[in-house]
Coordinates of N, CA and C in Angstrom, one line a residue:
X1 N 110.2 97.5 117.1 CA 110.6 96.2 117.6 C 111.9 95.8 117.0
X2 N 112.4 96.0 115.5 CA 113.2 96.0 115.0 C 114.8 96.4 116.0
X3 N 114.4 97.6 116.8 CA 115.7 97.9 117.1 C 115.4 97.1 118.8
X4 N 114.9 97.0 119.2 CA 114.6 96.6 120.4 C 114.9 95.1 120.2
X5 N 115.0 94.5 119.5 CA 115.4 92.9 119.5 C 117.1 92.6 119.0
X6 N 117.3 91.5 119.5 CA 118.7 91.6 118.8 C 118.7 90.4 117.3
X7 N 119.7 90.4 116.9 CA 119.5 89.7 115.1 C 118.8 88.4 115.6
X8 N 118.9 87.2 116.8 CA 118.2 86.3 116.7 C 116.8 86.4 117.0
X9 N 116.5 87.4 117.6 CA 115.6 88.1 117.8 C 114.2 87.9 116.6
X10 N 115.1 88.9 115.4 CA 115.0 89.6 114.3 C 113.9 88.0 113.2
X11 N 115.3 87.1 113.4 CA 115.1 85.8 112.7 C 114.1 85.2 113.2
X12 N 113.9 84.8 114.5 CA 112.8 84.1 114.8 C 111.3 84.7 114.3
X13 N 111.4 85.9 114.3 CA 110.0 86.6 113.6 C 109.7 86.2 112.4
X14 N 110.8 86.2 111.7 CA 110.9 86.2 110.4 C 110.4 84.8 109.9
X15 N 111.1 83.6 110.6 CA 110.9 82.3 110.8 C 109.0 82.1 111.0
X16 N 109.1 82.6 112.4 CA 107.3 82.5 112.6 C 106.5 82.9 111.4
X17 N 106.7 84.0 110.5 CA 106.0 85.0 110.1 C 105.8 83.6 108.2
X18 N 106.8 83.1 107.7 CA 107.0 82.1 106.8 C 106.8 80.9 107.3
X19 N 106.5 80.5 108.3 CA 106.6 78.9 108.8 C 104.9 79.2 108.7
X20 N 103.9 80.0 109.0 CA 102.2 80.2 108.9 C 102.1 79.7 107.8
X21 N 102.9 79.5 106.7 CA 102.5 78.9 105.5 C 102.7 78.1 104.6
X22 N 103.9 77.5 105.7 CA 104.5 76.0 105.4 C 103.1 74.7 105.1
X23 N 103.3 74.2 104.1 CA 102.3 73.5 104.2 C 100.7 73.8 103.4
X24 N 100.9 74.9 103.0 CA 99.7 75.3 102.2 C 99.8 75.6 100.7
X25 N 100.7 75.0 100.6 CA 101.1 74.4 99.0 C 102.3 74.8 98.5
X26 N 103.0 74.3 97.2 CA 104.7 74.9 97.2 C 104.4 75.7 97.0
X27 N 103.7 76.7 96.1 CA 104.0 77.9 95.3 C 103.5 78.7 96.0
X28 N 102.4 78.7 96.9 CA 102.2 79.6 97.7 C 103.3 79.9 99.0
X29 N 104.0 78.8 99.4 CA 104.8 78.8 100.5 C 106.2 79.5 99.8
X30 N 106.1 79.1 98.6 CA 107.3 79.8 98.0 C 107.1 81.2 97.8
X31 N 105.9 81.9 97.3 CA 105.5 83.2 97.2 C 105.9 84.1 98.6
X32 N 105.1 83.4 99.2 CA 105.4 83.9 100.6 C 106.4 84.6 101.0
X33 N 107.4 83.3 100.8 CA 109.4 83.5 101.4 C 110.1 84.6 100.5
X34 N 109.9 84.4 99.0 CA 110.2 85.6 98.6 C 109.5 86.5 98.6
X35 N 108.6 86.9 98.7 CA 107.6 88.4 98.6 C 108.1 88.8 100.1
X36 N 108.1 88.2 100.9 CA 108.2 88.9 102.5 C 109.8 89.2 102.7
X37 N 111.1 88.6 101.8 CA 112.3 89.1 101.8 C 112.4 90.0 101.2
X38 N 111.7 90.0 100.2 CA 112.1 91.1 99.1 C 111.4 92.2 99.9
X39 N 110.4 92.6 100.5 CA 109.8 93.7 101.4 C 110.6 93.9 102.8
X40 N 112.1 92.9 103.1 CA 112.3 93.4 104.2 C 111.4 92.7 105.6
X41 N 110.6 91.9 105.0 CA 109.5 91.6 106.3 C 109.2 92.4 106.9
X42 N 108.6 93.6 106.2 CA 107.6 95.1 106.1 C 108.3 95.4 107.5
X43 N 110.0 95.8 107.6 CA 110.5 97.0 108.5 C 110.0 98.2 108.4
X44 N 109.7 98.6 107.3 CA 109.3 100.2 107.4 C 108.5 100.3 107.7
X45 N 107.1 99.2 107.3 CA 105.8 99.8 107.9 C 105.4 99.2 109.1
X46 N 106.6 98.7 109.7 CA 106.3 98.2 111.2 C 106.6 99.8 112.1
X47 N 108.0 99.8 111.5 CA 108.7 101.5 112.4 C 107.7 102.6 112.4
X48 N 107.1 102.5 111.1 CA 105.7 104.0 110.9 C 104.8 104.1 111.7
X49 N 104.2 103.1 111.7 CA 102.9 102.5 112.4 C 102.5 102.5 113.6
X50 N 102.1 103.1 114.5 CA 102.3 103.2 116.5 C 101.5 101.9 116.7
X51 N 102.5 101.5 117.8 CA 102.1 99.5 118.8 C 100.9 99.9 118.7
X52 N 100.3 100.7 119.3 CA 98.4 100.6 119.5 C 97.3 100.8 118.6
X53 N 98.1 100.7 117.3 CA 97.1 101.4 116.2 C 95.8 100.1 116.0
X54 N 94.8 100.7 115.5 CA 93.5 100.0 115.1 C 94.0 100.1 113.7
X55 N 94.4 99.0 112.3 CA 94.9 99.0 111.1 C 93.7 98.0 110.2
X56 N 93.4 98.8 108.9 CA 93.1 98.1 107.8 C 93.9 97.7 106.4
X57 N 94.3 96.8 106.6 CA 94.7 96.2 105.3 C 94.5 95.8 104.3
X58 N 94.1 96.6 103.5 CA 93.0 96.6 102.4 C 94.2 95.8 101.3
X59 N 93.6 95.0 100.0 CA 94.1 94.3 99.8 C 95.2 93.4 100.6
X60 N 94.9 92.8 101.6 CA 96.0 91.7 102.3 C 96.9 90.8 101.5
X61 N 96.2 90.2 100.7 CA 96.2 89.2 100.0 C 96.8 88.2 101.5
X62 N 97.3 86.8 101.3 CA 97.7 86.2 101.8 C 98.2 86.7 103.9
X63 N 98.3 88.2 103.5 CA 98.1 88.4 105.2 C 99.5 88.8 105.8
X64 N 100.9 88.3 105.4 CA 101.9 88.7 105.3 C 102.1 89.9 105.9
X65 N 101.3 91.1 105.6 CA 102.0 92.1 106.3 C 100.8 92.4 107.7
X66 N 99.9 91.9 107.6 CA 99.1 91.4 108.9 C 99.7 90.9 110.0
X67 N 100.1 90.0 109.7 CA 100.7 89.4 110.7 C 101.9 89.7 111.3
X68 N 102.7 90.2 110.5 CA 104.1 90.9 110.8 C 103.8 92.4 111.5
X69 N 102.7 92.5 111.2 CA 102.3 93.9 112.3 C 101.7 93.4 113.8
X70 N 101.0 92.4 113.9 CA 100.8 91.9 114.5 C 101.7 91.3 115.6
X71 N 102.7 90.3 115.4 CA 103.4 89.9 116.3 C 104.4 90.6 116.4
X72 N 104.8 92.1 116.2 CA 105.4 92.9 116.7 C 105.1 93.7 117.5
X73 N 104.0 94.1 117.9 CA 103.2 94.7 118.6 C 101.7 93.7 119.3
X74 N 101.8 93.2 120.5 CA 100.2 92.8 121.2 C 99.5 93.7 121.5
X75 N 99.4 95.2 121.1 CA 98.5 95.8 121.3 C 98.2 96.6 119.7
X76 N 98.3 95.9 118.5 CA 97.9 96.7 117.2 C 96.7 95.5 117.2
X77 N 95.4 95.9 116.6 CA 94.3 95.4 115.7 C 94.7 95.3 114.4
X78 N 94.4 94.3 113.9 CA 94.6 94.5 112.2 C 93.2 93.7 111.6
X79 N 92.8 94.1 110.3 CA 91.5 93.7 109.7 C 92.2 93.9 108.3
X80 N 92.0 92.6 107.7 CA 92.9 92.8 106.3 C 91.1 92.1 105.8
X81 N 91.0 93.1 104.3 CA 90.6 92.3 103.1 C 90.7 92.2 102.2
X82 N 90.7 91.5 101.3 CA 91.0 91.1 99.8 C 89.8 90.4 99.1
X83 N 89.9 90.3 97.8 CA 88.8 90.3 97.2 C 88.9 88.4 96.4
X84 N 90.2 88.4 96.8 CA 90.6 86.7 96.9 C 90.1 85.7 97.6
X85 N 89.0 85.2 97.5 CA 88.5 84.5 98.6 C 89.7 83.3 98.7
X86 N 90.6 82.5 98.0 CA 91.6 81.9 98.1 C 92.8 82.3 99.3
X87 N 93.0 83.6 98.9 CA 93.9 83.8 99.8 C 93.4 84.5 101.3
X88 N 92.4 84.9 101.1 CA 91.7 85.2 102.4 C 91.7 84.0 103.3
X89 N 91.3 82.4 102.7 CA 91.0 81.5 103.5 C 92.4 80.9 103.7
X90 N 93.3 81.6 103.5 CA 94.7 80.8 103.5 C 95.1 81.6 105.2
X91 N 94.9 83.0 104.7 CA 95.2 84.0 105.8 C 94.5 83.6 107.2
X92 N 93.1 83.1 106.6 CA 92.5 82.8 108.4 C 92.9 81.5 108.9
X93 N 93.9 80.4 108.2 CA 94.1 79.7 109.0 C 95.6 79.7 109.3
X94 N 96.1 80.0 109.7 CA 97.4 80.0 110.2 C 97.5 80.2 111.8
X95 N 98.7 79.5 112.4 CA 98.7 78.8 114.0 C 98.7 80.5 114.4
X96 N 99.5 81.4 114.0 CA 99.6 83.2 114.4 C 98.4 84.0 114.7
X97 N 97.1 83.5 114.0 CA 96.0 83.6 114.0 C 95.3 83.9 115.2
X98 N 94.8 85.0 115.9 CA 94.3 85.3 117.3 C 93.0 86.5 116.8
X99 N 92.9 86.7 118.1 CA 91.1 87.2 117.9 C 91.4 89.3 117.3
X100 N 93.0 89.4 117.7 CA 93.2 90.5 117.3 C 93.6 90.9 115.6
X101 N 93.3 89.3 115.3 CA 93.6 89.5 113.3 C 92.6 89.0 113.0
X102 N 91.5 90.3 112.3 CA 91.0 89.4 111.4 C 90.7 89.7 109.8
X103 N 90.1 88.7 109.0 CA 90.2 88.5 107.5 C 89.1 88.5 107.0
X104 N 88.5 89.5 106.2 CA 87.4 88.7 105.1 C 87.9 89.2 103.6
X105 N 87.0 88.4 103.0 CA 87.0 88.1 101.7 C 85.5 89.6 101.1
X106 N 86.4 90.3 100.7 CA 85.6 91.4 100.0 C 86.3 92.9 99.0
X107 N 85.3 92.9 98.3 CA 85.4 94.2 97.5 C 85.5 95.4 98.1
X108 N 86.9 95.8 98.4 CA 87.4 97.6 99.0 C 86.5 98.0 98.5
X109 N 86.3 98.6 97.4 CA 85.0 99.5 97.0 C 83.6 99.5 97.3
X110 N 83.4 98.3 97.8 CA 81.6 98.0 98.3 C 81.8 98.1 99.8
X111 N 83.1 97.7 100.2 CA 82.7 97.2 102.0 C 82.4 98.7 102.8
X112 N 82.3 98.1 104.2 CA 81.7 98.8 104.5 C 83.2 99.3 105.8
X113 N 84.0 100.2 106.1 CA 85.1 100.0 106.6 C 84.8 101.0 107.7
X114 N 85.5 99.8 108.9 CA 85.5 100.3 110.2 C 86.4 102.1 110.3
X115 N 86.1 102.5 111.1 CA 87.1 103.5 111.3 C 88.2 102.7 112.2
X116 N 89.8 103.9 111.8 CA 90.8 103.0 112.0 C 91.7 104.4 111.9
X117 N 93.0 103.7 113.2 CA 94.6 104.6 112.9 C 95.1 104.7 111.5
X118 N 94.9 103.6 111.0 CA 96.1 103.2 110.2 C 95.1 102.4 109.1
X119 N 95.4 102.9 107.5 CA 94.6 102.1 106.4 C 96.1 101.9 105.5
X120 N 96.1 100.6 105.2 CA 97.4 100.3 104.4 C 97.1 99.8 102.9
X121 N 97.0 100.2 101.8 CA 96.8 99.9 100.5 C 98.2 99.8 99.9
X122 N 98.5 98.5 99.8 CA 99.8 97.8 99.6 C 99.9 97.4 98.1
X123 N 100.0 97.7 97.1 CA 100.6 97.4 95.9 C 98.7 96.5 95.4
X124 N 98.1 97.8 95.4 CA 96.5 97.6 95.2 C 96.0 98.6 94.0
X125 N 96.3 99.6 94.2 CA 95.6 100.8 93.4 C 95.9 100.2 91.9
X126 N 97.0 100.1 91.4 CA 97.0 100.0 90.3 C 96.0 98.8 89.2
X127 N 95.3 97.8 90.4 CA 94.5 96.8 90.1 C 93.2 98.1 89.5
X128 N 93.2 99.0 89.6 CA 91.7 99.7 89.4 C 92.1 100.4 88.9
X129 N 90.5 101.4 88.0 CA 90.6 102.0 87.1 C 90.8 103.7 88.1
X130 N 91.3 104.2 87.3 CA 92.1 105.9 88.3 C 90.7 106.7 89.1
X131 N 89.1 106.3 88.6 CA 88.3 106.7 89.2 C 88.0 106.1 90.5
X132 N 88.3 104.8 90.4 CA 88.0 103.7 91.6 C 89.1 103.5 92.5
X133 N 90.2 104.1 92.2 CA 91.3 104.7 92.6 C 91.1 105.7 94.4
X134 N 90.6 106.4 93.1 CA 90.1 108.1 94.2 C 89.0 107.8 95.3
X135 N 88.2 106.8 95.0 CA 87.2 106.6 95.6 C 87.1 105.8 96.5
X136 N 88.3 104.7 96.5 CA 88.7 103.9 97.4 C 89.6 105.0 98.4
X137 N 90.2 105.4 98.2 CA 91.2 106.4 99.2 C 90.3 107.4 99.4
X138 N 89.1 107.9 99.3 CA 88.3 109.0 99.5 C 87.5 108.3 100.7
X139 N 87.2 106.6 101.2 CA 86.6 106.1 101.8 C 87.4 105.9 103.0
X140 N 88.8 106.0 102.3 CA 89.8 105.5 103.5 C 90.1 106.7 104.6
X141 N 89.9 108.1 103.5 CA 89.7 109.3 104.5 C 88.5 109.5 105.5
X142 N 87.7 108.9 105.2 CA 86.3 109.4 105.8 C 86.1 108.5 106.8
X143 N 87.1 107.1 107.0 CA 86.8 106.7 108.4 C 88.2 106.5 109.0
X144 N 89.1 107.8 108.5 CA 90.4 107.8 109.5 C 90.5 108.4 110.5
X145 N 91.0 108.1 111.8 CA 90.5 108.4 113.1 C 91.6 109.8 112.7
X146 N 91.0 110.8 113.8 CA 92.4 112.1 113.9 C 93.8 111.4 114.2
X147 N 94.6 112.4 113.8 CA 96.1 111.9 113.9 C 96.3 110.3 113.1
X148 N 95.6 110.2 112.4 CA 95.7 109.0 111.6 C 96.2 109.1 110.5
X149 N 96.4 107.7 109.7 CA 97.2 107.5 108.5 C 97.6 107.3 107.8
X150 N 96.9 107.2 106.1 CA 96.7 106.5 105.0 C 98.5 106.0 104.5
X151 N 98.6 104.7 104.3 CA 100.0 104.4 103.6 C 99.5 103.9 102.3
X152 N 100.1 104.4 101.6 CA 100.1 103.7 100.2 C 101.3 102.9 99.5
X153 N 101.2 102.1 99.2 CA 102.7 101.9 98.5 C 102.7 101.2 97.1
X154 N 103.0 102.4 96.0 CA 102.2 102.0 95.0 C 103.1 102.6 93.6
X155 N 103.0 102.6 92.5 CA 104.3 103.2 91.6 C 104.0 104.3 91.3
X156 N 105.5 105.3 91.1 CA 105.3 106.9 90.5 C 105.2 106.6 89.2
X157 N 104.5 106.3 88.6 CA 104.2 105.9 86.5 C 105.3 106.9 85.9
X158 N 105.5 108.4 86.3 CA 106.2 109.3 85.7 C 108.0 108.9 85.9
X159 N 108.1 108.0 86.9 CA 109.8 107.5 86.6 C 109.8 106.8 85.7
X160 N 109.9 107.2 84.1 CA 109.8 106.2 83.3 C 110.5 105.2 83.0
X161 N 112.0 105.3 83.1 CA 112.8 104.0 83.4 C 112.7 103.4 84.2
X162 N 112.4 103.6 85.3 CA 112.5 102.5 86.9 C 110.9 101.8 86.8
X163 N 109.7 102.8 86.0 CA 108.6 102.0 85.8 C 108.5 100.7 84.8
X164 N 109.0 100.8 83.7 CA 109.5 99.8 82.8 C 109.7 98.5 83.9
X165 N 110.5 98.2 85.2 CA 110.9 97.7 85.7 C 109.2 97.1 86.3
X166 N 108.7 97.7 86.8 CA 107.6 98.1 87.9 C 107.0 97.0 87.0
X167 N 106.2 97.7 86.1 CA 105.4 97.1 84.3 C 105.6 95.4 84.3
X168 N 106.9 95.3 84.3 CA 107.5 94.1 83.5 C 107.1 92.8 85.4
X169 N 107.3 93.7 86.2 CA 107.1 92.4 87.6 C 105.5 92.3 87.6
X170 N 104.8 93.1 87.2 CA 103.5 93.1 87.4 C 102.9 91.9 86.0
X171 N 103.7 92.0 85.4 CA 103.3 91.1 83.7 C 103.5 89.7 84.3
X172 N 104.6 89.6 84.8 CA 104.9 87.9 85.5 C 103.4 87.9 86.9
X173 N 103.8 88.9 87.3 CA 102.3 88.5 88.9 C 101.1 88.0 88.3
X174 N 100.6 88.9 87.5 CA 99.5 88.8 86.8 C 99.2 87.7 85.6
X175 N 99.8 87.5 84.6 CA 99.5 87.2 83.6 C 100.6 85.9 83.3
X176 N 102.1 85.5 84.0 CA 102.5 84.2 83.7 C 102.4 83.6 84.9
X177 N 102.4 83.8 86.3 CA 102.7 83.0 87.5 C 101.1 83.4 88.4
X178 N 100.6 84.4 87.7 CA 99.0 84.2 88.5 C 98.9 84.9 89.6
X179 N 100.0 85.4 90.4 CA 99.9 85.1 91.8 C 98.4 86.6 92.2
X180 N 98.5 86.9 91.4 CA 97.1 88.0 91.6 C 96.3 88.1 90.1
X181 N 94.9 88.3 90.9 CA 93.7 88.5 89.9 C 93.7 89.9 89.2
X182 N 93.2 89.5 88.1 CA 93.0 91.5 87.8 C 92.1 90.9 86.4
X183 N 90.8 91.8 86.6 CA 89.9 91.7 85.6 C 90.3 92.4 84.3
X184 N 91.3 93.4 85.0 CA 91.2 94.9 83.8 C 93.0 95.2 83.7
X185 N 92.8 96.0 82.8 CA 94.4 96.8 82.7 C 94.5 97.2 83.5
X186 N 95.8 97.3 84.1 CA 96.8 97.7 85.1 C 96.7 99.3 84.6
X187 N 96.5 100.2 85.7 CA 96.7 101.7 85.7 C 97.3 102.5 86.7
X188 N 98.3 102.6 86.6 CA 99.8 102.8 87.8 C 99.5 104.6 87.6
X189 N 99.5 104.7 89.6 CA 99.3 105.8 89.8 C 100.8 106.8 89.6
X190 N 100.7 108.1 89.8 CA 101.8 108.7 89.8 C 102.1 109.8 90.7
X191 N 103.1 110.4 91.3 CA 103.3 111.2 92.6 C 102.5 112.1 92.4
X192 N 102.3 112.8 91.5 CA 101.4 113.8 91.0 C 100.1 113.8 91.4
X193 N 99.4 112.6 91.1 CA 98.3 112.2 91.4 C 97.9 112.1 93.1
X194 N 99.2 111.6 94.0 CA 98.7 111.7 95.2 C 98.8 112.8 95.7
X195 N 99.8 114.1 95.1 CA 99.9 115.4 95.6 C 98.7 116.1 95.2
X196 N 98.3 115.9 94.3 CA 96.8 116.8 94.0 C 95.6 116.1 95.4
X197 N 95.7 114.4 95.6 CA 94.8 114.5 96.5 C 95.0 114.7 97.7
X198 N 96.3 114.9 98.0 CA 96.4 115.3 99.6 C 96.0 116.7 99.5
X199 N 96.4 117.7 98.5 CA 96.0 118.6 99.0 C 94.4 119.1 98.4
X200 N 94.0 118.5 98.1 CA 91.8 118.4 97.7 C 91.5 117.9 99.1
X201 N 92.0 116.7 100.2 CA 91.6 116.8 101.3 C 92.1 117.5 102.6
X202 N 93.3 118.2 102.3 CA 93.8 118.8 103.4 C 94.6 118.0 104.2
X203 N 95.7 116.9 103.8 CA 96.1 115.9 104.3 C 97.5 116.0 103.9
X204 N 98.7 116.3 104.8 CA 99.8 116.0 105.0 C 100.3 114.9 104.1
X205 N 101.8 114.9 103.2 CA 101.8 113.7 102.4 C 103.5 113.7 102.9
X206 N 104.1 113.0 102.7 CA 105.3 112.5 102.9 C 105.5 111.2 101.8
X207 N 106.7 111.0 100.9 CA 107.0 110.4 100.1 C 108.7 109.6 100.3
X208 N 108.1 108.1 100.5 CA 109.6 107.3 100.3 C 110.0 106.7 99.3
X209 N 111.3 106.2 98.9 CA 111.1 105.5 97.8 C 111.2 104.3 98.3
X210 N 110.9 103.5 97.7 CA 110.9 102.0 98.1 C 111.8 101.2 97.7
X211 N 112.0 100.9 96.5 CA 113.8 100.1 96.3 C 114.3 100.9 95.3
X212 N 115.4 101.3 94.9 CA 116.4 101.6 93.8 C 116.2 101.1 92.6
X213 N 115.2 99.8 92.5 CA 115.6 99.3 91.0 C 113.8 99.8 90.4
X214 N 113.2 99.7 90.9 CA 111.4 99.6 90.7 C 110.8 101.2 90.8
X215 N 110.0 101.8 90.1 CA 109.2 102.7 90.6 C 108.0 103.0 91.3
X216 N 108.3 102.0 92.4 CA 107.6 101.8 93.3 C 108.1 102.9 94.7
X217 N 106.8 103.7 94.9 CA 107.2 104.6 96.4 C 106.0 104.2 97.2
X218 N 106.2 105.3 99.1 CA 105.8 104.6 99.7 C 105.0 106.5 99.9
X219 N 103.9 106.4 99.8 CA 103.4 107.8 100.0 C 102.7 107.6 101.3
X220 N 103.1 108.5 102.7 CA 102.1 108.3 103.7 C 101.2 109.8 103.5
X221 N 99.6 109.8 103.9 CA 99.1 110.6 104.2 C 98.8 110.6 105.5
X222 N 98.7 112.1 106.1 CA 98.2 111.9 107.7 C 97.6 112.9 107.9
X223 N 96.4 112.9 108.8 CA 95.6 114.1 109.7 C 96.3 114.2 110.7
X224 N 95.9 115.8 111.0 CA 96.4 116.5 111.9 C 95.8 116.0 113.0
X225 N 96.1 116.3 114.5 CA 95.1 115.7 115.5 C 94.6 116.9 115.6
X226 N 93.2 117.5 115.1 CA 92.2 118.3 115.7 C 90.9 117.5 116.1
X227 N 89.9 119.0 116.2 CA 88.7 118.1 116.7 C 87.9 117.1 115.6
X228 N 88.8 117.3 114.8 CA 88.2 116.8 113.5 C 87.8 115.1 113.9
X229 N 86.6 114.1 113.3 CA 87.1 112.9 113.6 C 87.9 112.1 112.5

């Protein structure tokens, strides 16, 4: 949709996509405006992603990239949850809000997840310990439809200078400005780590980097289309 619109195009989305949360307090409405610039207002994972996909958005938080998948495409599903009941109820009320988005408030590791095109674990993993890790993405394989497509976007730990970077944004999210929960230490995955599990399931991996300054990448996994489900 990106290339199909022209720049006023581009802005009005952008506008829609930050105006859902005008009004739901400063700091949240301020979170919003910058976390959705700083991501580009998730261009990459709109271009990845096919108009018709069935998508889970595991950790949503606030919905942001829900919805920007959403009003780019009227024919994607999306199902975001988070374990934030705060930001979950922020997410289901917004005017963008239709029967094709929806939100609950729950534990990735307990729920019970629809099969789907598209499972998006957006700067989540590192909230869990490396066993609860594997087992969340071991859940996410088991109800990916064929030709489907785990995205992850999450840090290489082994860039050790660009992680420093990574470390230090996570210390303000967490621990001075709040804007996310975490019971436990932070445990940041590494490329290594996703190359061992693509190939323990037999799943195609492809690796982007995500900005220049952070050691933050964007690892997609995908099934082949067989008869496989």
């Amino acid at each position: 949709l990106y290339d199909r619109y022209s720049r006023p195009g581009n802005v009005y989305l952008r506008h829609k996509l930050t105006a859902n949360y005008v009004y739901k307090g400063p700091v949240e409405e301020w979170y919003v405006r910058i976390k959705s610039a700083m991501e580009d207002y998730y261009k990459y994972f709109e271009s990845i992603i096919p108009r018709r996909a069935s998508v889970v958005d595991v950790g949503c938080g606030y919905g942001m990239l829900s919805y920007m998948l959403a009003n780019t495409s009227n024919e994607r599903t999306i199902l975001g949850i988070d374990y934030d009941e705060d930001k979950t109820a922020v997410a289901n009320h917004n005017f963008s809000k239709t029967k094709r988005i929806q939100f609950e408030c729950a534990d990735a590791l307990t729920y019970h997840f629809p099969h789907a095109d598209v499972f998006v674990i957006n700067d989540v993993l590192h909230y869990m310990d490396y066993d609860s890790q594997e087992i969340l993405m071991e859940k996410c394989v088991s109800k990916m439809n064929k030709g489907g497509m785990i995205i992850v976007r999450d840090s290489d730990a082994d860039k050790t200078e660009k992680h420093k970077i990574t470390r230090f944004t996570e210390v303000l999210s967490t621990r001075i400005f709040q804007f996310n929960k975490t019971k436990q230490q932070l445990q940041f995955p590494t490329a290594k780590q996703f190359e061992l599990f693509a190939k323990k399931h037999g799943l195609k991996l492809k690796q982007k980097t995500n900005d220049k300054y952070t050691s933050n990448q964007v690892f997609i996994f995908s099934k082949e289309q067989t008869g496989e489900a």
